mmCIF file of C-alpha atoms (C1' of nucleotides) in Angstrom:
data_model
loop_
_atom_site.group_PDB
_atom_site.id
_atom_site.type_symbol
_atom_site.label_atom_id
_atom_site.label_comp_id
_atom_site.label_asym_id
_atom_site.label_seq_id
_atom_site.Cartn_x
_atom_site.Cartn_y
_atom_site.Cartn_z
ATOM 1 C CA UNK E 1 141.174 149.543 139.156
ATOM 2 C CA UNK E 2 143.972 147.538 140.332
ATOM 3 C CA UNK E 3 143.070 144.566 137.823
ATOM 4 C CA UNK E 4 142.045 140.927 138.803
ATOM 5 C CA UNK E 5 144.579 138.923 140.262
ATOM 6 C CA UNK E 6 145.362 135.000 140.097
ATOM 7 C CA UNK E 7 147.213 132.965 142.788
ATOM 8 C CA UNK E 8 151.047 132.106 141.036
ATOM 9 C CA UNK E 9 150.586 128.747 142.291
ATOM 10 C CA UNK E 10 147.615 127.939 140.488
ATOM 11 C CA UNK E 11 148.946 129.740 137.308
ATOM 12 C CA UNK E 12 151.747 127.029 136.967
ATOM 13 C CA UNK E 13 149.323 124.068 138.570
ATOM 14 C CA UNK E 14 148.107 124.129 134.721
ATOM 15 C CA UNK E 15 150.657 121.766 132.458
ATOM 16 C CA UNK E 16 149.726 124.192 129.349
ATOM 17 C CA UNK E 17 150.324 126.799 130.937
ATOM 18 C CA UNK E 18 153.842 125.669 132.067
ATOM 19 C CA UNK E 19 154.546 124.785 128.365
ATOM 20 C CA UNK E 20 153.398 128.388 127.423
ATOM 21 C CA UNK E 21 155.719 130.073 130.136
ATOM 22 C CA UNK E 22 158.286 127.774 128.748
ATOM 23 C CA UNK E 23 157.817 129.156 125.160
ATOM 24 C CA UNK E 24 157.502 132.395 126.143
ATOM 25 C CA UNK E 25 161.123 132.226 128.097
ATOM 26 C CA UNK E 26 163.427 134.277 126.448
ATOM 27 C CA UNK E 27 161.178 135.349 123.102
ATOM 28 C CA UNK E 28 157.696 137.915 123.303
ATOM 29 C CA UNK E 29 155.196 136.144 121.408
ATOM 30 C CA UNK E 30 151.381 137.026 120.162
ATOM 31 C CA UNK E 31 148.836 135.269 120.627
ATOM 32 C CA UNK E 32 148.358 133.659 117.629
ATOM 33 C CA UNK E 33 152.245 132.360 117.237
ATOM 34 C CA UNK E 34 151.575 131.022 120.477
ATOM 35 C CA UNK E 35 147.991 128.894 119.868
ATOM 36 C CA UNK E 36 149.896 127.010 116.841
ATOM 37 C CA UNK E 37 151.871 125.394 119.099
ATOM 38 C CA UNK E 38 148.696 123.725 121.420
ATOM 39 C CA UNK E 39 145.944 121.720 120.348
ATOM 40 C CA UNK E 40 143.515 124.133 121.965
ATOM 41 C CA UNK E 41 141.380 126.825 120.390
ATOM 42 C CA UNK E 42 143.210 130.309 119.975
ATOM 43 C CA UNK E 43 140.236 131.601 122.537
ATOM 44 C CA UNK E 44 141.085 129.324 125.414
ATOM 45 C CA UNK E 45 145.207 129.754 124.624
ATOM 46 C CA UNK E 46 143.676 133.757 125.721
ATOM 47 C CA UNK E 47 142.248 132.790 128.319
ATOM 48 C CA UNK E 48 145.174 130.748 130.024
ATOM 49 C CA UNK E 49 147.167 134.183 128.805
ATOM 50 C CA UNK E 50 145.079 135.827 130.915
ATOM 51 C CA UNK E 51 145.373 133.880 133.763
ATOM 52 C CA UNK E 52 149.544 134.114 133.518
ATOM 53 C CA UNK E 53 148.950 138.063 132.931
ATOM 54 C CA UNK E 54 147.227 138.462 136.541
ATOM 55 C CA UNK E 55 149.525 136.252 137.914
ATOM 56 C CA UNK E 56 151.956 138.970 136.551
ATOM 57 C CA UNK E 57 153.384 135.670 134.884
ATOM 58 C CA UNK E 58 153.358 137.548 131.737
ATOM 59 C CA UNK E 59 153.486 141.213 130.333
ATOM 60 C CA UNK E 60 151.309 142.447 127.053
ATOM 61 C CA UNK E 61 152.925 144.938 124.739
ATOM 62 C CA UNK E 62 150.733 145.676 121.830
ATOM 63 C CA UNK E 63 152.451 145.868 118.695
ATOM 64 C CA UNK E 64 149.866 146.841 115.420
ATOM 65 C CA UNK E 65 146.907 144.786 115.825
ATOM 66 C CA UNK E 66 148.331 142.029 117.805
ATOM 67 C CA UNK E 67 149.443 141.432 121.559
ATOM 68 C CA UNK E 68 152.329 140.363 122.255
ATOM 69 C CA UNK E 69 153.222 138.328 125.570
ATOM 70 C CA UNK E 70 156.892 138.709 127.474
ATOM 71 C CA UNK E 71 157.728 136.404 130.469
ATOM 72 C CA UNK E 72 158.310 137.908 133.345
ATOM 73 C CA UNK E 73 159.519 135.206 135.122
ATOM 74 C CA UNK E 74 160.311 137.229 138.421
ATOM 75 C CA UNK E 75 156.688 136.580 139.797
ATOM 76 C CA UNK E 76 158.324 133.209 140.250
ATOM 77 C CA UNK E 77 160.186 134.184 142.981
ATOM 78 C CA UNK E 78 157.203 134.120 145.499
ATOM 79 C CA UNK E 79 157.287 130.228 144.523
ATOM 80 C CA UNK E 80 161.120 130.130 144.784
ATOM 81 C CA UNK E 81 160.851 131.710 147.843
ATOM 82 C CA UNK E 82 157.875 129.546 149.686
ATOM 83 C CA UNK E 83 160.161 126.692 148.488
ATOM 84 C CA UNK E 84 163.600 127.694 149.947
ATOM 85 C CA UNK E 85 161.660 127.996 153.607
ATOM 86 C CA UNK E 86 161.621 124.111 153.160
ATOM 87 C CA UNK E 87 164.918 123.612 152.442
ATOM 88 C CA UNK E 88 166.576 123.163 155.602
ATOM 89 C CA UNK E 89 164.470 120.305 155.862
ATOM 90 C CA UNK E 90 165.829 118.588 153.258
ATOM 91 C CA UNK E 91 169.080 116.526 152.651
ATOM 92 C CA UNK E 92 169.879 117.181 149.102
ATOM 93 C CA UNK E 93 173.149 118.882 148.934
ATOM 94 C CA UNK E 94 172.313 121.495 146.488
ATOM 95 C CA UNK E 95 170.081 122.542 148.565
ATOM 96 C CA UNK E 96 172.522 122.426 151.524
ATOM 97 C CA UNK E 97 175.069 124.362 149.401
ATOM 98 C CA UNK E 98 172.767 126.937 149.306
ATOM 99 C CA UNK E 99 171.592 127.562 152.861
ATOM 100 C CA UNK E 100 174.386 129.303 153.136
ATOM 101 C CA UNK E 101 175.068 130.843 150.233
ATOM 102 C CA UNK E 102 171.466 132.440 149.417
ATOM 103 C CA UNK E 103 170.505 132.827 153.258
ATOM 104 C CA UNK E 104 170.790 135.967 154.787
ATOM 105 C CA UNK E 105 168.421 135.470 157.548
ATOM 106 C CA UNK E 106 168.499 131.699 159.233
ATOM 107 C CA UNK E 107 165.719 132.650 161.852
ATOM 108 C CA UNK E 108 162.525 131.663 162.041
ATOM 109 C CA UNK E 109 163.239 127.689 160.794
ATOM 110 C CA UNK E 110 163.781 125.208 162.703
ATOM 111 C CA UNK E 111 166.604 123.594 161.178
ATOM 112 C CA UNK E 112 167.369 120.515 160.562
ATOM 113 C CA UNK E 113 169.013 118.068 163.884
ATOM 114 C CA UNK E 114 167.649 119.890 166.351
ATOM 115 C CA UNK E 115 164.211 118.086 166.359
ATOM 116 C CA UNK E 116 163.463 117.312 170.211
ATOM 117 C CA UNK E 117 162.327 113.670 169.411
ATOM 118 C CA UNK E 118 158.912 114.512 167.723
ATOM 119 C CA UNK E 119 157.484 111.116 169.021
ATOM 120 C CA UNK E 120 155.324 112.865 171.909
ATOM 121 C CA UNK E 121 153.516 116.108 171.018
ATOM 122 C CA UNK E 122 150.174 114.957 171.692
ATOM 123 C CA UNK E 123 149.429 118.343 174.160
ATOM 124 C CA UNK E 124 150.913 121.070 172.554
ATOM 125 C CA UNK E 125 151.557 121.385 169.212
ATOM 126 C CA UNK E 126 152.775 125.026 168.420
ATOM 127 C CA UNK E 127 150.093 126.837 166.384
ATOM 128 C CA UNK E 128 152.234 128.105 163.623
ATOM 129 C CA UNK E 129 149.061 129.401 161.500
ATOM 130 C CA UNK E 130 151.684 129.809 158.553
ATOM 131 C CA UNK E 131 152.076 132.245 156.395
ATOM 132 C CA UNK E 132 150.776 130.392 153.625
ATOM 133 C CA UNK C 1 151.271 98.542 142.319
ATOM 134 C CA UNK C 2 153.017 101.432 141.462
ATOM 135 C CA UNK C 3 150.296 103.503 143.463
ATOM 136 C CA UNK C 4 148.557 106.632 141.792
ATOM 137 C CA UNK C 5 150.436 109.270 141.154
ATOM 138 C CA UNK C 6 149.208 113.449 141.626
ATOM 139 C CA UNK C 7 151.381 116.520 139.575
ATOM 140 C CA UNK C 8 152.975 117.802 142.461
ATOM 141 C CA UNK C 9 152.425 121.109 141.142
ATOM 142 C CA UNK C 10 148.890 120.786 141.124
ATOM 143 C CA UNK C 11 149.553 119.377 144.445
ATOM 144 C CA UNK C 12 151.131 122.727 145.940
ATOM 145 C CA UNK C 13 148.515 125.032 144.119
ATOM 146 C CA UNK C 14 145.900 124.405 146.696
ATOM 147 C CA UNK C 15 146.292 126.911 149.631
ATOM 148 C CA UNK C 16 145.119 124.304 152.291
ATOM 149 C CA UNK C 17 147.734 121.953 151.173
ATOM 150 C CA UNK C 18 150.328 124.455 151.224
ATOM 151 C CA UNK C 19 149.855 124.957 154.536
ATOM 152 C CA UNK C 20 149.726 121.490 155.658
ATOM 153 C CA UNK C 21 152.980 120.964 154.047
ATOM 154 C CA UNK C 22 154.444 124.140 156.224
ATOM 155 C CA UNK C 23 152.852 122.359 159.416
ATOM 156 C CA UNK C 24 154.197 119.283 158.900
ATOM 157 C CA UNK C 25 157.857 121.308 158.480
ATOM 158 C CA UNK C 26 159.836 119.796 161.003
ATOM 159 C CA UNK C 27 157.627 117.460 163.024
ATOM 160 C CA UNK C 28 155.306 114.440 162.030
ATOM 161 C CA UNK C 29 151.830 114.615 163.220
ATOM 162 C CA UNK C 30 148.868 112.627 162.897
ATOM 163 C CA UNK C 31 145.509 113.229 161.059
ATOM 164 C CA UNK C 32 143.279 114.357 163.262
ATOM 165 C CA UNK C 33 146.111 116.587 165.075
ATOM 166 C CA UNK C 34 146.394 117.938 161.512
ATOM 167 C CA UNK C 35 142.824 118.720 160.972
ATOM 168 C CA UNK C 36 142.513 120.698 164.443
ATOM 169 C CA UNK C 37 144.671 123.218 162.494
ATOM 170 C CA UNK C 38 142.255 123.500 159.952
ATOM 171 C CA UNK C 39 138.036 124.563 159.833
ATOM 172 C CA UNK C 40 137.238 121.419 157.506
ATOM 173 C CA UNK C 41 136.506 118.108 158.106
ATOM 174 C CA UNK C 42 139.100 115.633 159.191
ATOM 175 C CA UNK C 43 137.767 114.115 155.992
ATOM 176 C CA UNK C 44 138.953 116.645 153.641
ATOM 177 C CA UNK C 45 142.128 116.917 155.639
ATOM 178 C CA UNK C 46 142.253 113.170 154.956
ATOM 179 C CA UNK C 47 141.792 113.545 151.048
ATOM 180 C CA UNK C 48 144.144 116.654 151.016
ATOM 181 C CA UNK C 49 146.975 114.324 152.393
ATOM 182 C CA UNK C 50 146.148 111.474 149.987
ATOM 183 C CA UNK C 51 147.125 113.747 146.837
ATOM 184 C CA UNK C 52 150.279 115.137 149.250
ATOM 185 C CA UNK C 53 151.393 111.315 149.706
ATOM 186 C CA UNK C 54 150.748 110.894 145.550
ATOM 187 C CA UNK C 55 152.481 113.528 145.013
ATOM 188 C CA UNK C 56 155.276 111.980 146.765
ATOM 189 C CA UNK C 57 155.216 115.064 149.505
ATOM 190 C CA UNK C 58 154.821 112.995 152.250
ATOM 191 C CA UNK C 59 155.135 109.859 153.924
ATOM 192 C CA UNK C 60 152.942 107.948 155.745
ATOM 193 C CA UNK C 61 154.535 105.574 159.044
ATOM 194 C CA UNK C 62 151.855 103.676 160.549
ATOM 195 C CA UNK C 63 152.117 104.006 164.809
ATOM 196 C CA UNK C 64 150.121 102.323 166.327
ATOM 197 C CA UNK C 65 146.594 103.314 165.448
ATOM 198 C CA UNK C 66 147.406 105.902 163.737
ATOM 199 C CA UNK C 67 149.328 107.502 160.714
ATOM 200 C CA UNK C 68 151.931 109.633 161.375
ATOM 201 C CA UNK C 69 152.061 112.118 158.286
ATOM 202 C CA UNK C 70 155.684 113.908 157.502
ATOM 203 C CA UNK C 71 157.277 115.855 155.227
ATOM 204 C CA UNK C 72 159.473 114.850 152.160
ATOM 205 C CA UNK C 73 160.516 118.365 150.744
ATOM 206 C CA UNK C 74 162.517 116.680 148.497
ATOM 207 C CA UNK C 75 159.601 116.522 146.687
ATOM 208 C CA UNK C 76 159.956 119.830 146.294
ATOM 209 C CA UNK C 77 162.800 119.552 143.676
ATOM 210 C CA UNK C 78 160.886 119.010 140.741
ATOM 211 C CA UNK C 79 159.442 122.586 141.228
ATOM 212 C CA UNK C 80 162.976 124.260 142.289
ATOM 213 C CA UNK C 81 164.155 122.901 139.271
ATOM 214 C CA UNK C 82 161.460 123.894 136.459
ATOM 215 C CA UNK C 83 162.075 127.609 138.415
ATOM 216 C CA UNK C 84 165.345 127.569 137.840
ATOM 217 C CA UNK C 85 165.416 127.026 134.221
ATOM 218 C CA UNK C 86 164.072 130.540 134.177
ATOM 219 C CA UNK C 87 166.096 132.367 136.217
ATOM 220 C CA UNK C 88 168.740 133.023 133.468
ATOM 221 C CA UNK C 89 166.114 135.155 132.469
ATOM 222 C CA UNK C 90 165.189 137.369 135.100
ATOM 223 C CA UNK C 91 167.306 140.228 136.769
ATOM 224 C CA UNK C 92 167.068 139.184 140.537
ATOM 225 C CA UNK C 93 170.854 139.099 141.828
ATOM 226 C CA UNK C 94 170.702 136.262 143.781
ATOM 227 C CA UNK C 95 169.248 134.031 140.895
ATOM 228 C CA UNK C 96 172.930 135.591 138.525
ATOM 229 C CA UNK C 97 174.249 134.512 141.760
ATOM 230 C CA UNK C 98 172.744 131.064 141.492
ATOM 231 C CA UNK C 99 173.132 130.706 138.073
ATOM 232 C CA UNK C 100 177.136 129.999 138.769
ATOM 233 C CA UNK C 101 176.797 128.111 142.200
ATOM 234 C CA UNK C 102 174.165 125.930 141.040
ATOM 235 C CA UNK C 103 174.310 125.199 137.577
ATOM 236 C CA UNK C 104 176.796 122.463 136.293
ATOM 237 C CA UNK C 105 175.367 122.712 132.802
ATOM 238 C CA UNK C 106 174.667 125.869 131.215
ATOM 239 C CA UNK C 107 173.604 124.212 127.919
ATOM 240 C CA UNK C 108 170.539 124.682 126.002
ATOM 241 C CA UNK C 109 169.627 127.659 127.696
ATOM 242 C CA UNK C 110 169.346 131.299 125.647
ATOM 243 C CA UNK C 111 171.031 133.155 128.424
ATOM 244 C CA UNK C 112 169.633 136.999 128.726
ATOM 245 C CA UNK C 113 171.678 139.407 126.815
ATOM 246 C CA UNK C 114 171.723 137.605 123.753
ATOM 247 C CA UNK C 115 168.390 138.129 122.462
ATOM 248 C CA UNK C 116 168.706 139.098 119.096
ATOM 249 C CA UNK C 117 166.445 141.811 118.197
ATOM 250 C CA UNK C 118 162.717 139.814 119.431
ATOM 251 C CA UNK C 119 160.905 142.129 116.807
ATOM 252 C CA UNK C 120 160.973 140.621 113.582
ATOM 253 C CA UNK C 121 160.255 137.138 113.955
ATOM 254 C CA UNK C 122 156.979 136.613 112.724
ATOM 255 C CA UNK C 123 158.054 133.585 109.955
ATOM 256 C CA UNK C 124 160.136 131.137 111.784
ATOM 257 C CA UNK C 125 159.814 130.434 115.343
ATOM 258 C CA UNK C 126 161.675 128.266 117.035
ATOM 259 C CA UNK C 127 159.500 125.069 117.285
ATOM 260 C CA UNK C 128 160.908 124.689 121.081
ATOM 261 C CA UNK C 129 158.057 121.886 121.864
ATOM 262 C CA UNK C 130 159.583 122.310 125.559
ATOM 263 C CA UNK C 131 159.774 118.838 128.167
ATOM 264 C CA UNK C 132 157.413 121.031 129.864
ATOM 265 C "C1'" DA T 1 135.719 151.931 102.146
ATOM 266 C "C1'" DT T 2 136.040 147.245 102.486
ATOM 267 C "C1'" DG T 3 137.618 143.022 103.660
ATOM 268 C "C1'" DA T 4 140.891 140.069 106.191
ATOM 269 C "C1'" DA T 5 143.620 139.285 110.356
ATOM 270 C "C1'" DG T 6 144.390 139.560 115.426
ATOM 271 C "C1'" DA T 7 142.358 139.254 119.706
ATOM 272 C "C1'" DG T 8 139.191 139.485 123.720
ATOM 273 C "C1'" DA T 9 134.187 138.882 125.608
ATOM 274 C "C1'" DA T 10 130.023 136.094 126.264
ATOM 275 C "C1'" DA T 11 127.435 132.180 126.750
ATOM 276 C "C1'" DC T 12 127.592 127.570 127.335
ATOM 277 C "C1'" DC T 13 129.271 122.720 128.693
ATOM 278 C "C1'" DA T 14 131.589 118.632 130.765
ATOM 279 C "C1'" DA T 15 134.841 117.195 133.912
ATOM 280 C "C1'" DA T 16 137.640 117.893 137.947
ATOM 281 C "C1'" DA T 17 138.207 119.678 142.601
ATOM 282 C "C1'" DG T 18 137.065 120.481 147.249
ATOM 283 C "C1'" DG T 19 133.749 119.589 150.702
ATOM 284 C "C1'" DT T 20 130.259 116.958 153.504
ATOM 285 C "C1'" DT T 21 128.028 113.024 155.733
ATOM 286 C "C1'" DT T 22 127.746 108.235 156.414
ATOM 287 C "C1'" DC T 23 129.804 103.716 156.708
ATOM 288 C "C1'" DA T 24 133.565 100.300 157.472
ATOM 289 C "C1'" DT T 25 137.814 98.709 159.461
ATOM 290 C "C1'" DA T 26 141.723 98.386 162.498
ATOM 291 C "C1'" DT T 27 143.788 99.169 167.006
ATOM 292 C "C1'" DG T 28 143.961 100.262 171.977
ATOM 293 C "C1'" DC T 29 142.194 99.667 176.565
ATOM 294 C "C1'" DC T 30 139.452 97.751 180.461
ATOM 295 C "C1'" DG I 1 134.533 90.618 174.679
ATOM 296 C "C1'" DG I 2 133.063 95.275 174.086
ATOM 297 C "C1'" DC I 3 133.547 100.102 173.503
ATOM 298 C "C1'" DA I 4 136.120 104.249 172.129
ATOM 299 C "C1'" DT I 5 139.617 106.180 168.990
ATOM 300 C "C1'" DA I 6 141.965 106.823 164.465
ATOM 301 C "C1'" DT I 7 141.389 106.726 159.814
ATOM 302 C "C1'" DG I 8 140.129 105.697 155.055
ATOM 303 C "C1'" DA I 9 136.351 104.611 151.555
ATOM 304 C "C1'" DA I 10 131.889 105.676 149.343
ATOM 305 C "C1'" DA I 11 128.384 108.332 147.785
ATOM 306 C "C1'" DC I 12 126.938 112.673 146.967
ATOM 307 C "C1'" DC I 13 126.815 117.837 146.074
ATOM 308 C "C1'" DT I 14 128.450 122.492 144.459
ATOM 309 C "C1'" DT I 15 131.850 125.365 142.535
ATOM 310 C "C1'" DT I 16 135.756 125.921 139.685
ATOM 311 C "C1'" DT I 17 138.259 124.922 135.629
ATOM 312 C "C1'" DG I 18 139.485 124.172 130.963
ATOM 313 C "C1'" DG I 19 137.509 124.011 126.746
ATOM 314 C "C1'" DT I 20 134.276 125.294 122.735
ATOM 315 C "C1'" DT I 21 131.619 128.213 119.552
ATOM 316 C "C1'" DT I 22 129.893 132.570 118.286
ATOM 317 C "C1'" DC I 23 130.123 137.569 118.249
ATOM 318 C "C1'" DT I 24 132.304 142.078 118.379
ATOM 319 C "C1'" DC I 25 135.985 145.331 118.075
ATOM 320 C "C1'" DT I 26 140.531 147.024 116.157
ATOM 321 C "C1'" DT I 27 143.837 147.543 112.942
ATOM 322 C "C1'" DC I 28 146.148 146.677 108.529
ATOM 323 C "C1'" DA I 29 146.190 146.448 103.503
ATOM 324 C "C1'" DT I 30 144.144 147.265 99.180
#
DNA sequence: ATGAAGAGAAACCAAAAGGTTTCATATGCC
DNA sequence: GGCATATGAAACCTTTTGGTTTCTCTTCAT
């Protein structure tokens, strides 16, 4: 009842499927419109429609006798979000900038400078088991 | 001599690899240290941190007789930045937030509000043939 | 009512992905 | 030298993925 579901990552792993999130950002299109602008069959455009719609990538409104598709580029925030754990690992200053203005919460990361020389761990490594 | 190259956001989409690149946060650890962490072969783990190191997501320094594997989340970019493109569209209050902070060049972008009616455009659309 | 247009479902296929086991190579240690 | 450790390469296998073609179902227009 709750409908299939599709990991978010793997719905943008696909390059097409970028380029159709892309076209979709900021204009609901069916699927038709959408399959002129790919080289694939109109079927398989569906089917990688499909896989952004359980991703929740994408909504379907139908309109008539077509479907149309609307970004709904929020389910990108579980991406956004996975990413931003990594950025106090990293020296770009963007991303610096941003530690502090995005964070509310600084726990649970090690940050950056206050590695205890990670030359000897061989015993104990802390078993994170991550999240993801 | 350029050495292969791997879509890095192929490379995140596998679970495995996502959470070798949140063990690696922080500390640099050898292969078979890696592969304790995980119930597949140090084999696998092996291949899984061949397509991280294509993908530019990590960096190999040779120690001795072994390979220290480590984290480059500036890899990581690419990704932040293909999100971001799409955040003008989405209703999150830290991405308006972002929008300003981050965001040098607003150009090129339809920013939400401005949508013009979406329901008649069945004749002309926008060819956008996106970079991605 | 009848035919065309829009779209998903089914069945099928080739290639890519993720794993395994086995083999080869380099380095460390007595 | 000779053996154990660390790791990648090769060959191989199975499942998943991205695509196709064909078929069916709705809905619109005449």
């Amino acid at each position: 009842m709750t409908g299939e579901t599709y990991d978010i990552f793997q719905a943008i792993a696909d390059p097409t499927r970028r380029k159709m999130i892309r076209l979709l950002a900021g204009q609901e299109l069916p699927v038709t419109v959408i399959s002129k602008h790919f080289p694939i069959s109109r079927t398989a455009v569906s089917k990688h429609l499909r896989i952004l719609s359980e991703s929740k990538l994408v909504n379907v409104k139908k309109v008539g006798r077509e479907r149309r598709y609307q970004l709904q580029p929020e389910a990108l925030s579980e991406v956004k979000e996975w990413i931003s754990y990594f950025e106090p690992f990293w020296d770009n200053k963007i991303s610096k900038l941003q530690h502090y203005v995005e964070k509310e919460e600084s726990s649970e990361i090690d940050p950056p400078g206050s590695e205890g020389d990670p030359g000897e761990e061989k015993g104990g490594f802390p078993d994170l088991t991550p999240p993801d």
